[in-house]
């Protein structure tokens, strides 16, 4: 199908984009890569009156690597981040997860922040932001605010972003120096939506473990000083807590089983 | 800030297959439809229209993208390449097209332009690819006749490891 008619606004600066949002609010949507939004508009699941294309705003194309982690501007594509050697060395987990984000053809236009804003519960980048305890910075004419991953993603396909706000950047903290990280995803086909996606940070016996694809949002748990003998029990309790749902791809029971089995393998391999 | 009002056609210009294009498009016109209906470059095929099948794959700034998930207006000032750019002026196939022909890497042929544009992006890097890498890159293109084996074989003769390409 084709998108319903809309007016296209192409701002040159963040300030222009923000004032357009202040004026049009709910009637407007922000587009960068459009790899989720254009599909929704083609299917008429989204019919904004105004589309604000931020892909040409130079201030939003920055990737900044600091001792603490990597900050990614809202117009940075997934491919651009993946080919940024310094950023990928700082947070290697992103490089690993990005190969699972869609296909090379969608990564060439899809943005990192766009994926966070779309907030698909099975998406890889929201899972990493949750695991790494990253942040999202939003701006409106009222000013700027920074939200934690947990408070940003409020539910399935929904975030705390107000209609008059634009996401300007996301910050992915590096894991602690001596920590090891792991990522694993089970999908029907590489590049498809994850049935279950798992990621972990292990520092000696302290484990932080995140699960995507099961609840409405990614969920992370901390197991300080984990006794490896109790891992199966802990994963079982987590699987029951998340519950899961049946859909065309997998049953809730299968999803819980993946958390138990793939989770145990991932954590044990990362601890080695 | 540039404003393109709905329902109105706005000027748009970009480079298509080495030539300047100056035309008009509504804000909601998709790049794939613009290429086919306004320019007459009908080699780019349109199928699922929500970014799943890859039939509409073109190169924008040298990168393979889905032209059904991109607005014509977003191509302003860019370099766009389509399947029409591959054969030379004498209508001779380029090496990827020739390999597809040789290996019968198509059945109905509808998805072929998308496959060839993705592979063209890989070819430009000048490096060789393993079968796994080629399959990964092509996983974003769907062939409903299930001719993947031949498509991968054809791709490997041009882009595969040196030993294979020399055969």
Short mmCIF file of C-alpha atoms in Angstrom, two decimals:
data_model
loop_
_atom_site.label_atom_id
_atom_site.label_comp_id
_atom_site.label_asym_id
_atom_site.label_seq_id
_atom_site.Cartn_x
_atom_site.Cartn_y
_atom_site.Cartn_z
CA UNK A 1 0.00 0.00 0.00
CA UNK A 2 0.94 3.67 -0.19
CA UNK A 3 1.14 6.17 2.65
CA UNK A 4 -1.79 8.54 3.21
CA UNK A 5 -1.08 12.17 2.24
CA UNK A 6 1.07 14.23 4.61
CA UNK A 7 3.18 17.37 4.54
CA UNK A 8 6.92 16.83 4.75
CA UNK A 9 9.04 19.18 6.84
CA UNK A 10 12.81 19.09 6.39
CA UNK A 11 14.53 21.07 9.16
CA UNK A 12 18.25 21.93 9.04
CA UNK A 13 18.72 22.22 12.81
CA UNK A 14 17.44 20.53 15.96
CA UNK A 15 15.86 23.84 17.03
CA UNK A 16 13.79 23.96 13.84
CA UNK A 17 12.69 20.34 14.34
CA UNK A 18 11.72 21.03 17.95
CA UNK A 19 9.68 24.14 17.09
CA UNK A 20 7.87 22.19 14.37
CA UNK A 21 6.99 19.56 16.98
CA UNK A 22 5.84 22.26 19.41
CA UNK A 23 3.51 23.55 16.69
CA UNK A 24 2.12 20.27 15.34
CA UNK A 25 2.54 17.91 18.31
CA UNK A 26 0.31 14.84 18.01
CA UNK A 27 -0.31 15.42 14.30
CA UNK A 28 3.41 15.05 13.54
CA UNK A 29 5.85 12.15 13.52
CA UNK A 30 9.64 12.32 13.35
CA UNK A 31 11.33 10.23 10.67
CA UNK A 32 15.05 9.49 10.36
CA UNK A 33 15.74 6.18 8.60
CA UNK A 34 12.07 5.26 8.41
CA UNK A 35 12.67 1.51 8.42
CA UNK A 36 9.84 0.98 10.90
CA UNK A 37 7.74 4.11 10.43
CA UNK A 38 7.58 3.99 6.60
CA UNK A 39 6.41 0.38 6.75
CA UNK A 40 3.69 1.40 9.21
CA UNK A 41 2.71 4.35 7.02
CA UNK A 42 2.61 2.16 3.90
CA UNK A 43 0.20 -0.13 5.73
CA UNK A 44 -1.76 2.88 7.03
CA UNK A 45 -1.11 1.87 10.62
CA UNK A 46 0.31 5.37 11.02
CA UNK A 47 -1.17 8.38 9.23
CA UNK A 48 0.60 11.51 10.46
CA UNK A 49 -0.42 14.87 8.95
CA UNK A 50 3.14 16.10 9.23
CA UNK A 51 6.34 14.16 8.82
CA UNK A 52 9.52 15.78 10.14
CA UNK A 53 12.59 14.35 8.41
CA UNK A 54 15.61 14.80 10.70
CA UNK A 55 18.03 12.75 8.57
CA UNK A 56 19.75 15.86 7.21
CA UNK A 57 20.48 17.53 10.55
CA UNK A 58 24.27 17.49 10.91
CA UNK A 59 24.20 17.92 14.71
CA UNK A 60 22.40 14.57 14.91
CA UNK A 61 24.97 12.63 12.89
CA UNK A 62 27.59 12.52 15.67
CA UNK A 63 29.07 9.41 17.23
CA UNK A 64 31.07 10.34 20.35
CA UNK A 65 33.32 7.90 22.14
CA UNK A 66 34.18 8.88 25.72
CA UNK A 67 35.98 6.90 28.42
CA UNK A 68 32.52 5.99 29.75
CA UNK A 69 30.88 4.74 26.57
CA UNK A 70 29.39 5.68 23.22
CA UNK A 71 26.92 8.45 22.48
CA UNK A 72 24.95 8.07 19.24
CA UNK A 73 23.10 10.95 17.56
CA UNK A 74 19.54 10.45 16.32
CA UNK A 75 20.48 10.53 12.62
CA UNK A 76 23.26 7.92 12.91
CA UNK A 77 22.43 4.82 10.91
CA UNK A 78 22.99 1.31 12.24
CA UNK A 79 25.55 0.73 9.46
CA UNK A 80 27.44 3.92 10.32
CA UNK A 81 27.72 2.84 13.95
CA UNK A 82 28.75 -0.70 13.00
CA UNK A 83 31.59 0.64 10.85
CA UNK A 84 32.85 3.02 13.57
CA UNK A 85 35.83 0.99 14.78
CA UNK A 86 36.53 3.03 17.92
CA UNK A 87 32.91 2.92 19.10
CA UNK A 88 32.65 -0.81 18.45
CA UNK A 89 35.86 -1.44 20.38
CA UNK A 90 34.44 0.54 23.30
CA UNK A 91 31.12 -1.38 23.39
CA UNK A 92 31.74 -4.63 21.45
CA UNK A 93 28.31 -5.92 22.43
CA UNK A 94 26.71 -3.41 20.02
CA UNK A 95 28.74 -4.76 17.10
CA UNK A 96 27.54 -8.26 17.93
CA UNK A 97 23.90 -7.27 18.31
CA UNK A 98 23.81 -5.06 15.20
CA UNK A 99 24.37 -8.01 12.86
CA UNK A 100 20.99 -9.27 14.08
CA UNK A 101 19.18 -5.96 13.48
CA UNK A 102 17.24 -6.45 10.25
CA UNK A 103 19.34 -6.91 7.12
CA UNK A 104 22.23 -4.95 5.64
CA UNK A 105 19.76 -3.12 3.36
CA UNK A 106 17.67 -1.87 6.30
CA UNK A 107 20.72 -1.13 8.50
CA UNK A 108 21.97 1.19 5.74
CA UNK A 109 19.05 3.53 6.45
CA UNK A 110 17.68 2.48 9.83
CA UNK A 111 18.96 4.53 12.76
CA UNK A 112 20.02 3.40 16.22
CA UNK A 113 17.77 5.91 17.98
CA UNK A 114 14.90 5.11 15.61
CA UNK A 115 14.98 1.51 16.78
CA UNK A 116 14.90 2.71 20.41
CA UNK A 117 11.94 5.01 19.65
CA UNK A 118 10.02 2.24 17.89
CA UNK A 119 10.41 0.20 21.11
CA UNK A 120 9.68 -3.21 19.66
CA UNK A 121 9.98 -5.63 22.61
CA UNK A 122 11.94 -8.12 20.47
CA UNK A 123 14.39 -5.53 19.13
CA UNK A 124 18.09 -5.87 19.92
CA UNK A 125 19.12 -2.25 20.57
CA UNK A 126 16.51 -1.55 23.30
CA UNK A 127 17.68 -4.78 24.96
CA UNK A 128 21.30 -3.60 24.98
CA UNK A 129 20.36 -0.15 26.26
CA UNK A 130 18.50 -1.87 29.10
CA UNK A 131 21.34 -4.30 29.87
CA UNK A 132 24.04 -1.60 29.82
CA UNK A 133 21.87 0.85 31.80
CA UNK A 134 22.08 3.42 29.02
CA UNK A 135 20.17 6.66 28.64
CA UNK A 136 18.14 8.53 26.03
CA UNK A 137 18.28 12.32 25.74
CA UNK A 138 15.16 14.15 24.58
CA UNK A 139 14.65 17.78 23.67
CA UNK A 140 11.63 20.07 23.34
CA UNK A 141 11.19 23.83 23.38
CA UNK A 142 10.96 23.46 27.20
CA UNK A 143 14.51 22.10 27.36
CA UNK A 144 16.34 18.82 27.54
CA UNK A 145 15.88 15.75 29.74
CA UNK A 146 17.70 12.45 29.98
CA UNK A 147 15.86 9.24 30.81
CA UNK A 148 17.16 5.84 31.82
CA UNK A 149 16.47 2.95 29.43
CA UNK A 150 13.97 1.58 31.93
CA UNK A 151 11.96 4.77 32.24
CA UNK A 152 12.18 5.50 28.48
CA UNK A 153 10.60 2.29 27.26
CA UNK A 154 7.18 2.15 28.87
CA UNK A 155 5.60 -0.76 27.02
CA UNK A 156 5.14 -2.50 23.71
CA UNK A 157 5.87 0.07 20.96
CA UNK A 158 5.53 2.89 23.49
CA UNK A 159 8.01 5.21 25.14
CA UNK A 160 8.01 8.13 27.55
CA UNK A 161 8.76 10.50 24.66
CA UNK A 162 6.13 13.25 24.56
CA UNK A 163 4.62 14.38 21.25
CA UNK A 164 6.54 17.67 21.44
CA UNK A 165 9.89 15.98 22.05
CA UNK A 166 12.60 14.67 19.77
CA UNK A 167 15.19 12.08 20.76
CA UNK A 168 18.57 13.73 20.14
CA UNK A 169 20.91 10.95 21.23
CA UNK A 170 21.31 7.69 23.11
CA UNK A 171 24.21 6.76 25.36
CA UNK A 172 25.48 3.19 25.61
CA UNK A 173 27.83 2.84 28.60
CA UNK A 174 30.83 0.54 28.24
CA UNK A 175 30.82 -2.53 30.46
CA UNK A 176 33.28 -2.41 33.41
CA UNK A 177 36.91 -3.03 32.38
CA UNK A 178 37.23 -6.58 33.67
CA UNK A 179 33.72 -7.62 32.68
CA UNK A 180 32.87 -10.07 29.92
CA UNK A 181 29.78 -9.67 27.78
CA UNK A 182 27.64 -12.06 25.78
CA UNK A 183 24.75 -11.86 23.33
CA UNK A 184 22.56 -14.58 21.85
CA UNK A 185 19.39 -14.51 19.81
CA UNK A 186 16.95 -17.13 18.65
CA UNK A 187 15.01 -16.13 15.51
CA UNK A 188 13.23 -18.05 12.78
CA UNK A 189 15.79 -16.70 10.31
CA UNK A 190 18.88 -14.56 10.95
CA UNK A 191 17.78 -10.93 10.76
CA UNK A 192 14.13 -11.63 11.57
CA UNK A 193 12.50 -10.48 14.79
CA UNK A 194 13.84 -12.35 17.78
CA UNK A 195 11.70 -14.99 19.43
CA UNK A 196 13.96 -14.49 22.42
CA UNK A 197 17.08 -12.31 22.62
CA UNK A 198 19.47 -12.56 25.56
CA UNK A 199 22.46 -10.54 26.71
CA UNK A 200 24.64 -10.54 29.79
CA UNK A 201 27.51 -8.81 31.56
CA UNK A 202 29.62 -10.95 33.86
CA UNK A 203 32.19 -9.59 36.31
CA UNK A 204 33.73 -12.50 38.18
CA UNK A 205 30.59 -13.97 39.80
CA UNK A 206 28.38 -10.93 39.45
CA UNK A 207 25.91 -11.32 36.58
CA UNK A 208 23.58 -8.83 34.92
CA UNK A 209 21.25 -10.61 32.51
CA UNK A 210 18.68 -9.13 30.12
CA UNK A 211 15.87 -10.78 28.16
CA UNK A 212 14.02 -9.35 25.13
CA UNK A 213 11.11 -10.74 23.14
CA UNK A 214 9.20 -12.16 26.08
CA UNK A 215 7.65 -9.25 27.97
CA UNK A 216 6.35 -5.92 26.63
CA UNK A 217 9.74 -4.36 27.31
CA UNK A 218 13.25 -5.73 27.75
CA UNK A 219 13.94 -6.77 31.34
CA UNK A 220 17.28 -6.95 33.15
CA UNK A 221 18.08 -8.66 36.44
CA UNK A 222 21.16 -8.53 38.67
CA UNK A 223 22.57 -11.60 40.37
CA UNK A 224 25.48 -10.42 42.49
CA UNK A 225 27.85 -13.18 43.54
CA UNK A 226 26.02 -15.88 41.59
CA UNK A 227 26.60 -19.44 42.70
CA UNK A 228 26.74 -21.29 39.34
CA UNK A 229 24.93 -24.21 40.98
CA UNK A 230 21.87 -22.00 41.50
CA UNK A 231 21.79 -20.66 37.91
CA UNK A 232 19.15 -23.07 36.60
CA UNK A 233 16.87 -22.30 39.51
CA UNK A 234 17.28 -18.53 39.02
CA UNK A 235 16.56 -18.77 35.28
CA UNK A 236 13.51 -20.91 35.93
CA UNK A 237 12.13 -18.32 38.37
CA UNK A 238 12.84 -15.54 35.84
CA UNK A 239 11.13 -17.49 33.03
CA UNK A 240 7.98 -17.89 35.14
CA UNK A 241 8.09 -14.25 36.19
CA UNK A 242 8.25 -13.13 32.52
CA UNK A 243 5.52 -15.56 31.54
CA UNK A 244 5.59 -14.97 27.81
CA UNK A 245 2.82 -15.23 25.24
CA UNK A 246 1.82 -17.52 22.39
CA UNK A 247 2.00 -16.19 18.87
CA UNK A 248 2.47 -17.50 15.34
CA UNK A 249 6.23 -17.92 15.93
CA UNK A 250 6.39 -19.70 19.27
CA UNK A 251 4.39 -20.69 22.32
CA UNK A 252 4.85 -19.06 25.72
CA UNK A 253 6.13 -22.39 27.01
CA UNK A 254 8.79 -22.52 24.28
CA UNK A 255 9.87 -18.95 25.08
CA UNK A 256 10.29 -19.87 28.77
CA UNK A 257 12.30 -22.91 27.77
CA UNK A 258 14.61 -20.72 25.67
CA UNK A 259 15.23 -18.43 28.64
CA UNK A 260 16.18 -21.45 30.76
CA UNK A 261 18.35 -23.30 28.25
CA UNK A 262 19.84 -20.59 26.03
CA UNK A 263 20.19 -18.35 29.10
CA UNK A 264 22.16 -21.00 30.99
CA UNK A 265 24.44 -21.64 27.99
CA UNK A 266 25.06 -17.93 27.40
CA UNK A 267 25.84 -17.14 31.04
CA UNK A 268 28.04 -20.22 31.55
CA UNK A 269 30.00 -19.51 28.35
CA UNK A 270 30.44 -15.85 29.28
CA UNK A 271 31.60 -16.79 32.82
CA UNK A 272 34.30 -19.17 31.49
CA UNK B 1 13.26 24.61 7.01
CA UNK B 2 11.90 23.24 3.74
CA UNK B 3 8.17 22.51 3.74
CA UNK B 4 6.61 20.20 1.15
CA UNK B 5 2.83 20.54 1.34
CA UNK B 6 0.62 17.49 1.00
CA UNK B 7 -1.21 16.97 -2.29
CA UNK B 8 1.22 19.21 -4.17
CA UNK B 9 4.11 18.23 -6.38
CA UNK B 10 7.49 19.63 -5.44
CA UNK B 11 10.69 19.83 -7.49
CA UNK B 12 13.23 17.13 -6.78
CA UNK B 13 16.62 16.51 -8.32
CA UNK B 14 19.19 13.76 -7.90
CA UNK B 15 21.64 11.73 -9.93
CA UNK B 16 20.17 8.57 -11.38
CA UNK B 17 22.60 6.13 -12.99
CA UNK B 18 25.02 8.97 -13.73
CA UNK B 19 22.45 11.39 -15.16
CA UNK B 20 20.80 14.37 -13.52
CA UNK B 21 17.09 13.94 -12.87
CA UNK B 22 14.83 16.97 -12.41
CA UNK B 23 11.21 16.09 -11.76
CA UNK B 24 8.32 16.65 -9.39
CA UNK B 25 6.99 14.47 -6.58
CA UNK B 26 4.36 14.64 -3.87
CA UNK B 27 5.68 14.29 -0.31
CA UNK B 28 4.08 10.85 -0.01
CA UNK B 29 5.56 9.46 -3.25
CA UNK B 30 7.82 6.50 -2.52
CA UNK B 31 11.19 6.40 -4.24
CA UNK B 32 10.31 3.11 -5.99
CA UNK B 33 7.10 4.56 -7.46
CA UNK B 34 8.88 7.76 -8.44
CA UNK B 35 11.52 5.79 -10.36
CA UNK B 36 8.93 3.63 -12.11
CA UNK B 37 6.15 6.10 -12.85
CA UNK B 38 7.81 9.50 -13.11
CA UNK B 39 11.19 8.50 -14.57
CA UNK B 40 10.12 5.36 -16.40
CA UNK B 41 12.94 3.32 -14.85
CA UNK B 42 10.75 0.26 -14.40
CA UNK B 43 13.58 -2.20 -13.70
CA UNK B 44 13.12 -1.58 -9.97
CA UNK B 45 10.34 -3.90 -8.87
CA UNK B 46 7.74 -3.28 -6.18
CA UNK B 47 6.28 -6.17 -4.24
CA UNK B 48 5.60 -6.22 -0.50
CA UNK B 49 5.83 -2.44 0.05
CA UNK B 50 6.78 -2.79 3.68
CA UNK B 51 10.47 -3.54 3.53
CA UNK B 52 10.42 -7.31 3.82
CA UNK B 53 11.04 -8.73 0.34
CA UNK B 54 13.87 -6.58 -1.05
CA UNK B 55 12.58 -6.60 -4.66
CA UNK B 56 12.84 -2.79 -4.73
CA UNK B 57 16.48 -2.65 -3.59
CA UNK B 58 18.47 0.20 -5.19
CA UNK B 59 21.77 1.84 -4.31
CA UNK B 60 21.62 5.26 -2.65
CA UNK B 61 25.06 6.81 -2.15
CA UNK B 62 26.42 3.39 -3.04
CA UNK B 63 24.50 1.60 -0.29
CA UNK B 64 21.77 -0.96 -0.90
CA UNK B 65 18.47 0.30 0.51
CA UNK B 66 14.78 -0.47 0.16
CA UNK B 67 13.24 2.10 -2.19
CA UNK B 68 9.74 1.29 -0.84
CA UNK B 69 10.76 2.56 2.62
CA UNK B 70 12.19 5.79 1.31
CA UNK B 71 10.41 8.88 0.04
CA UNK B 72 11.38 10.30 -3.33
CA UNK B 73 11.93 13.64 -1.57
CA UNK B 74 14.51 12.01 0.71
CA UNK B 75 16.67 11.25 -2.35
CA UNK B 76 17.13 14.98 -3.01
CA UNK B 77 20.75 15.60 -4.02
CA UNK B 78 21.71 11.95 -3.66
CA UNK B 79 23.27 9.45 -6.06
CA UNK B 80 20.79 6.72 -6.94
CA UNK B 81 21.64 3.61 -8.96
CA UNK B 82 19.19 1.03 -10.28
CA UNK B 83 19.38 -2.19 -12.26
CA UNK B 84 19.40 -0.10 -15.45
CA UNK B 85 22.95 1.01 -14.60
CA UNK B 86 24.50 -2.46 -14.72
CA UNK B 87 24.63 -3.33 -18.41
CA UNK B 88 26.89 -1.15 -20.54
CA UNK B 89 25.91 1.04 -23.45
CA UNK B 90 26.02 -1.90 -25.86
CA UNK B 91 23.47 -3.66 -23.64
CA UNK B 92 26.04 -6.22 -22.62
CA UNK B 93 25.57 -7.80 -19.21
CA UNK B 94 27.97 -6.92 -16.42
CA UNK B 95 29.74 -9.87 -14.78
CA UNK B 96 27.07 -10.41 -12.09
CA UNK B 97 24.28 -10.43 -14.65
CA UNK B 98 26.32 -12.78 -16.84
CA UNK B 99 26.86 -15.11 -13.87
CA UNK B 100 23.11 -15.11 -13.13
CA UNK B 101 22.49 -15.96 -16.79
CA UNK B 102 25.13 -18.70 -16.77
CA UNK B 103 23.84 -20.35 -13.58
CA UNK B 104 20.15 -19.81 -14.31
CA UNK B 105 19.97 -17.87 -11.06
CA UNK B 106 16.37 -16.86 -11.61
CA UNK B 107 13.05 -18.45 -12.31
CA UNK B 108 10.36 -15.84 -12.80
CA UNK B 109 12.98 -13.09 -12.49
CA UNK B 110 10.85 -10.68 -10.48
CA UNK B 111 13.24 -10.50 -7.52
CA UNK B 112 16.39 -10.47 -9.69
CA UNK B 113 17.00 -6.68 -9.85
CA UNK B 114 17.00 -6.50 -6.04
CA UNK B 115 19.43 -9.40 -5.71
CA UNK B 116 21.76 -7.89 -8.31
CA UNK B 117 21.79 -4.46 -6.62
CA UNK B 118 22.66 -5.98 -3.22
CA UNK B 119 25.46 -7.99 -4.83
CA UNK B 120 26.67 -4.91 -6.72
CA UNK B 121 27.17 -3.17 -3.38
CA UNK B 122 29.32 -6.10 -2.22
CA UNK B 123 31.28 -6.13 -5.49
CA UNK B 124 32.26 -2.47 -5.06
CA UNK B 125 34.17 -3.21 -1.87
CA UNK B 126 36.68 -5.13 -3.98
CA UNK B 127 37.03 -7.92 -1.43
CA UNK B 128 36.07 -11.59 -1.62
CA UNK B 129 33.19 -13.06 0.37
CA UNK B 130 32.55 -16.46 1.89
CA UNK B 131 29.36 -18.30 1.05
CA UNK B 132 28.08 -17.57 4.57
CA UNK B 133 28.69 -13.83 4.11
CA UNK B 134 26.92 -13.85 0.73
CA UNK B 135 23.96 -15.75 2.17
CA UNK B 136 23.80 -13.28 5.07
CA UNK B 137 23.80 -10.26 2.73
CA UNK B 138 21.16 -11.87 0.49
CA UNK B 139 18.92 -12.79 3.44
CA UNK B 140 17.30 -9.38 2.96
CA UNK B 141 16.08 -10.40 -0.51
CA UNK B 142 13.28 -12.93 -0.90
CA UNK B 143 12.89 -15.19 -3.96
CA UNK B 144 9.47 -16.84 -3.94
CA UNK B 145 10.48 -19.34 -6.66
CA UNK B 146 13.08 -20.69 -4.17
CA UNK B 147 16.03 -20.40 -6.51
CA UNK B 148 18.56 -19.49 -3.81
CA UNK B 149 21.04 -22.27 -4.60
CA UNK B 150 21.63 -20.97 -8.12
CA UNK B 151 21.68 -17.35 -6.96
CA UNK B 152 24.35 -18.09 -4.36
CA UNK B 153 26.35 -20.13 -6.90
CA UNK B 154 26.24 -17.24 -9.38
CA UNK B 155 27.28 -14.75 -6.69
CA UNK B 156 30.17 -16.96 -5.59
CA UNK B 157 31.67 -17.06 -9.10
CA UNK B 158 32.05 -13.28 -9.06
CA UNK B 159 32.46 -12.48 -5.35
CA UNK B 160 33.56 -15.75 -3.78
CA UNK B 161 36.99 -16.87 -2.61
CA UNK B 162 39.75 -16.45 -5.25
CA UNK B 163 40.04 -20.16 -5.96
CA UNK B 164 36.38 -20.41 -6.84
CA UNK B 165 36.25 -17.22 -8.88
CA UNK B 166 39.17 -18.45 -11.00
CA UNK B 167 37.28 -21.55 -12.12
#
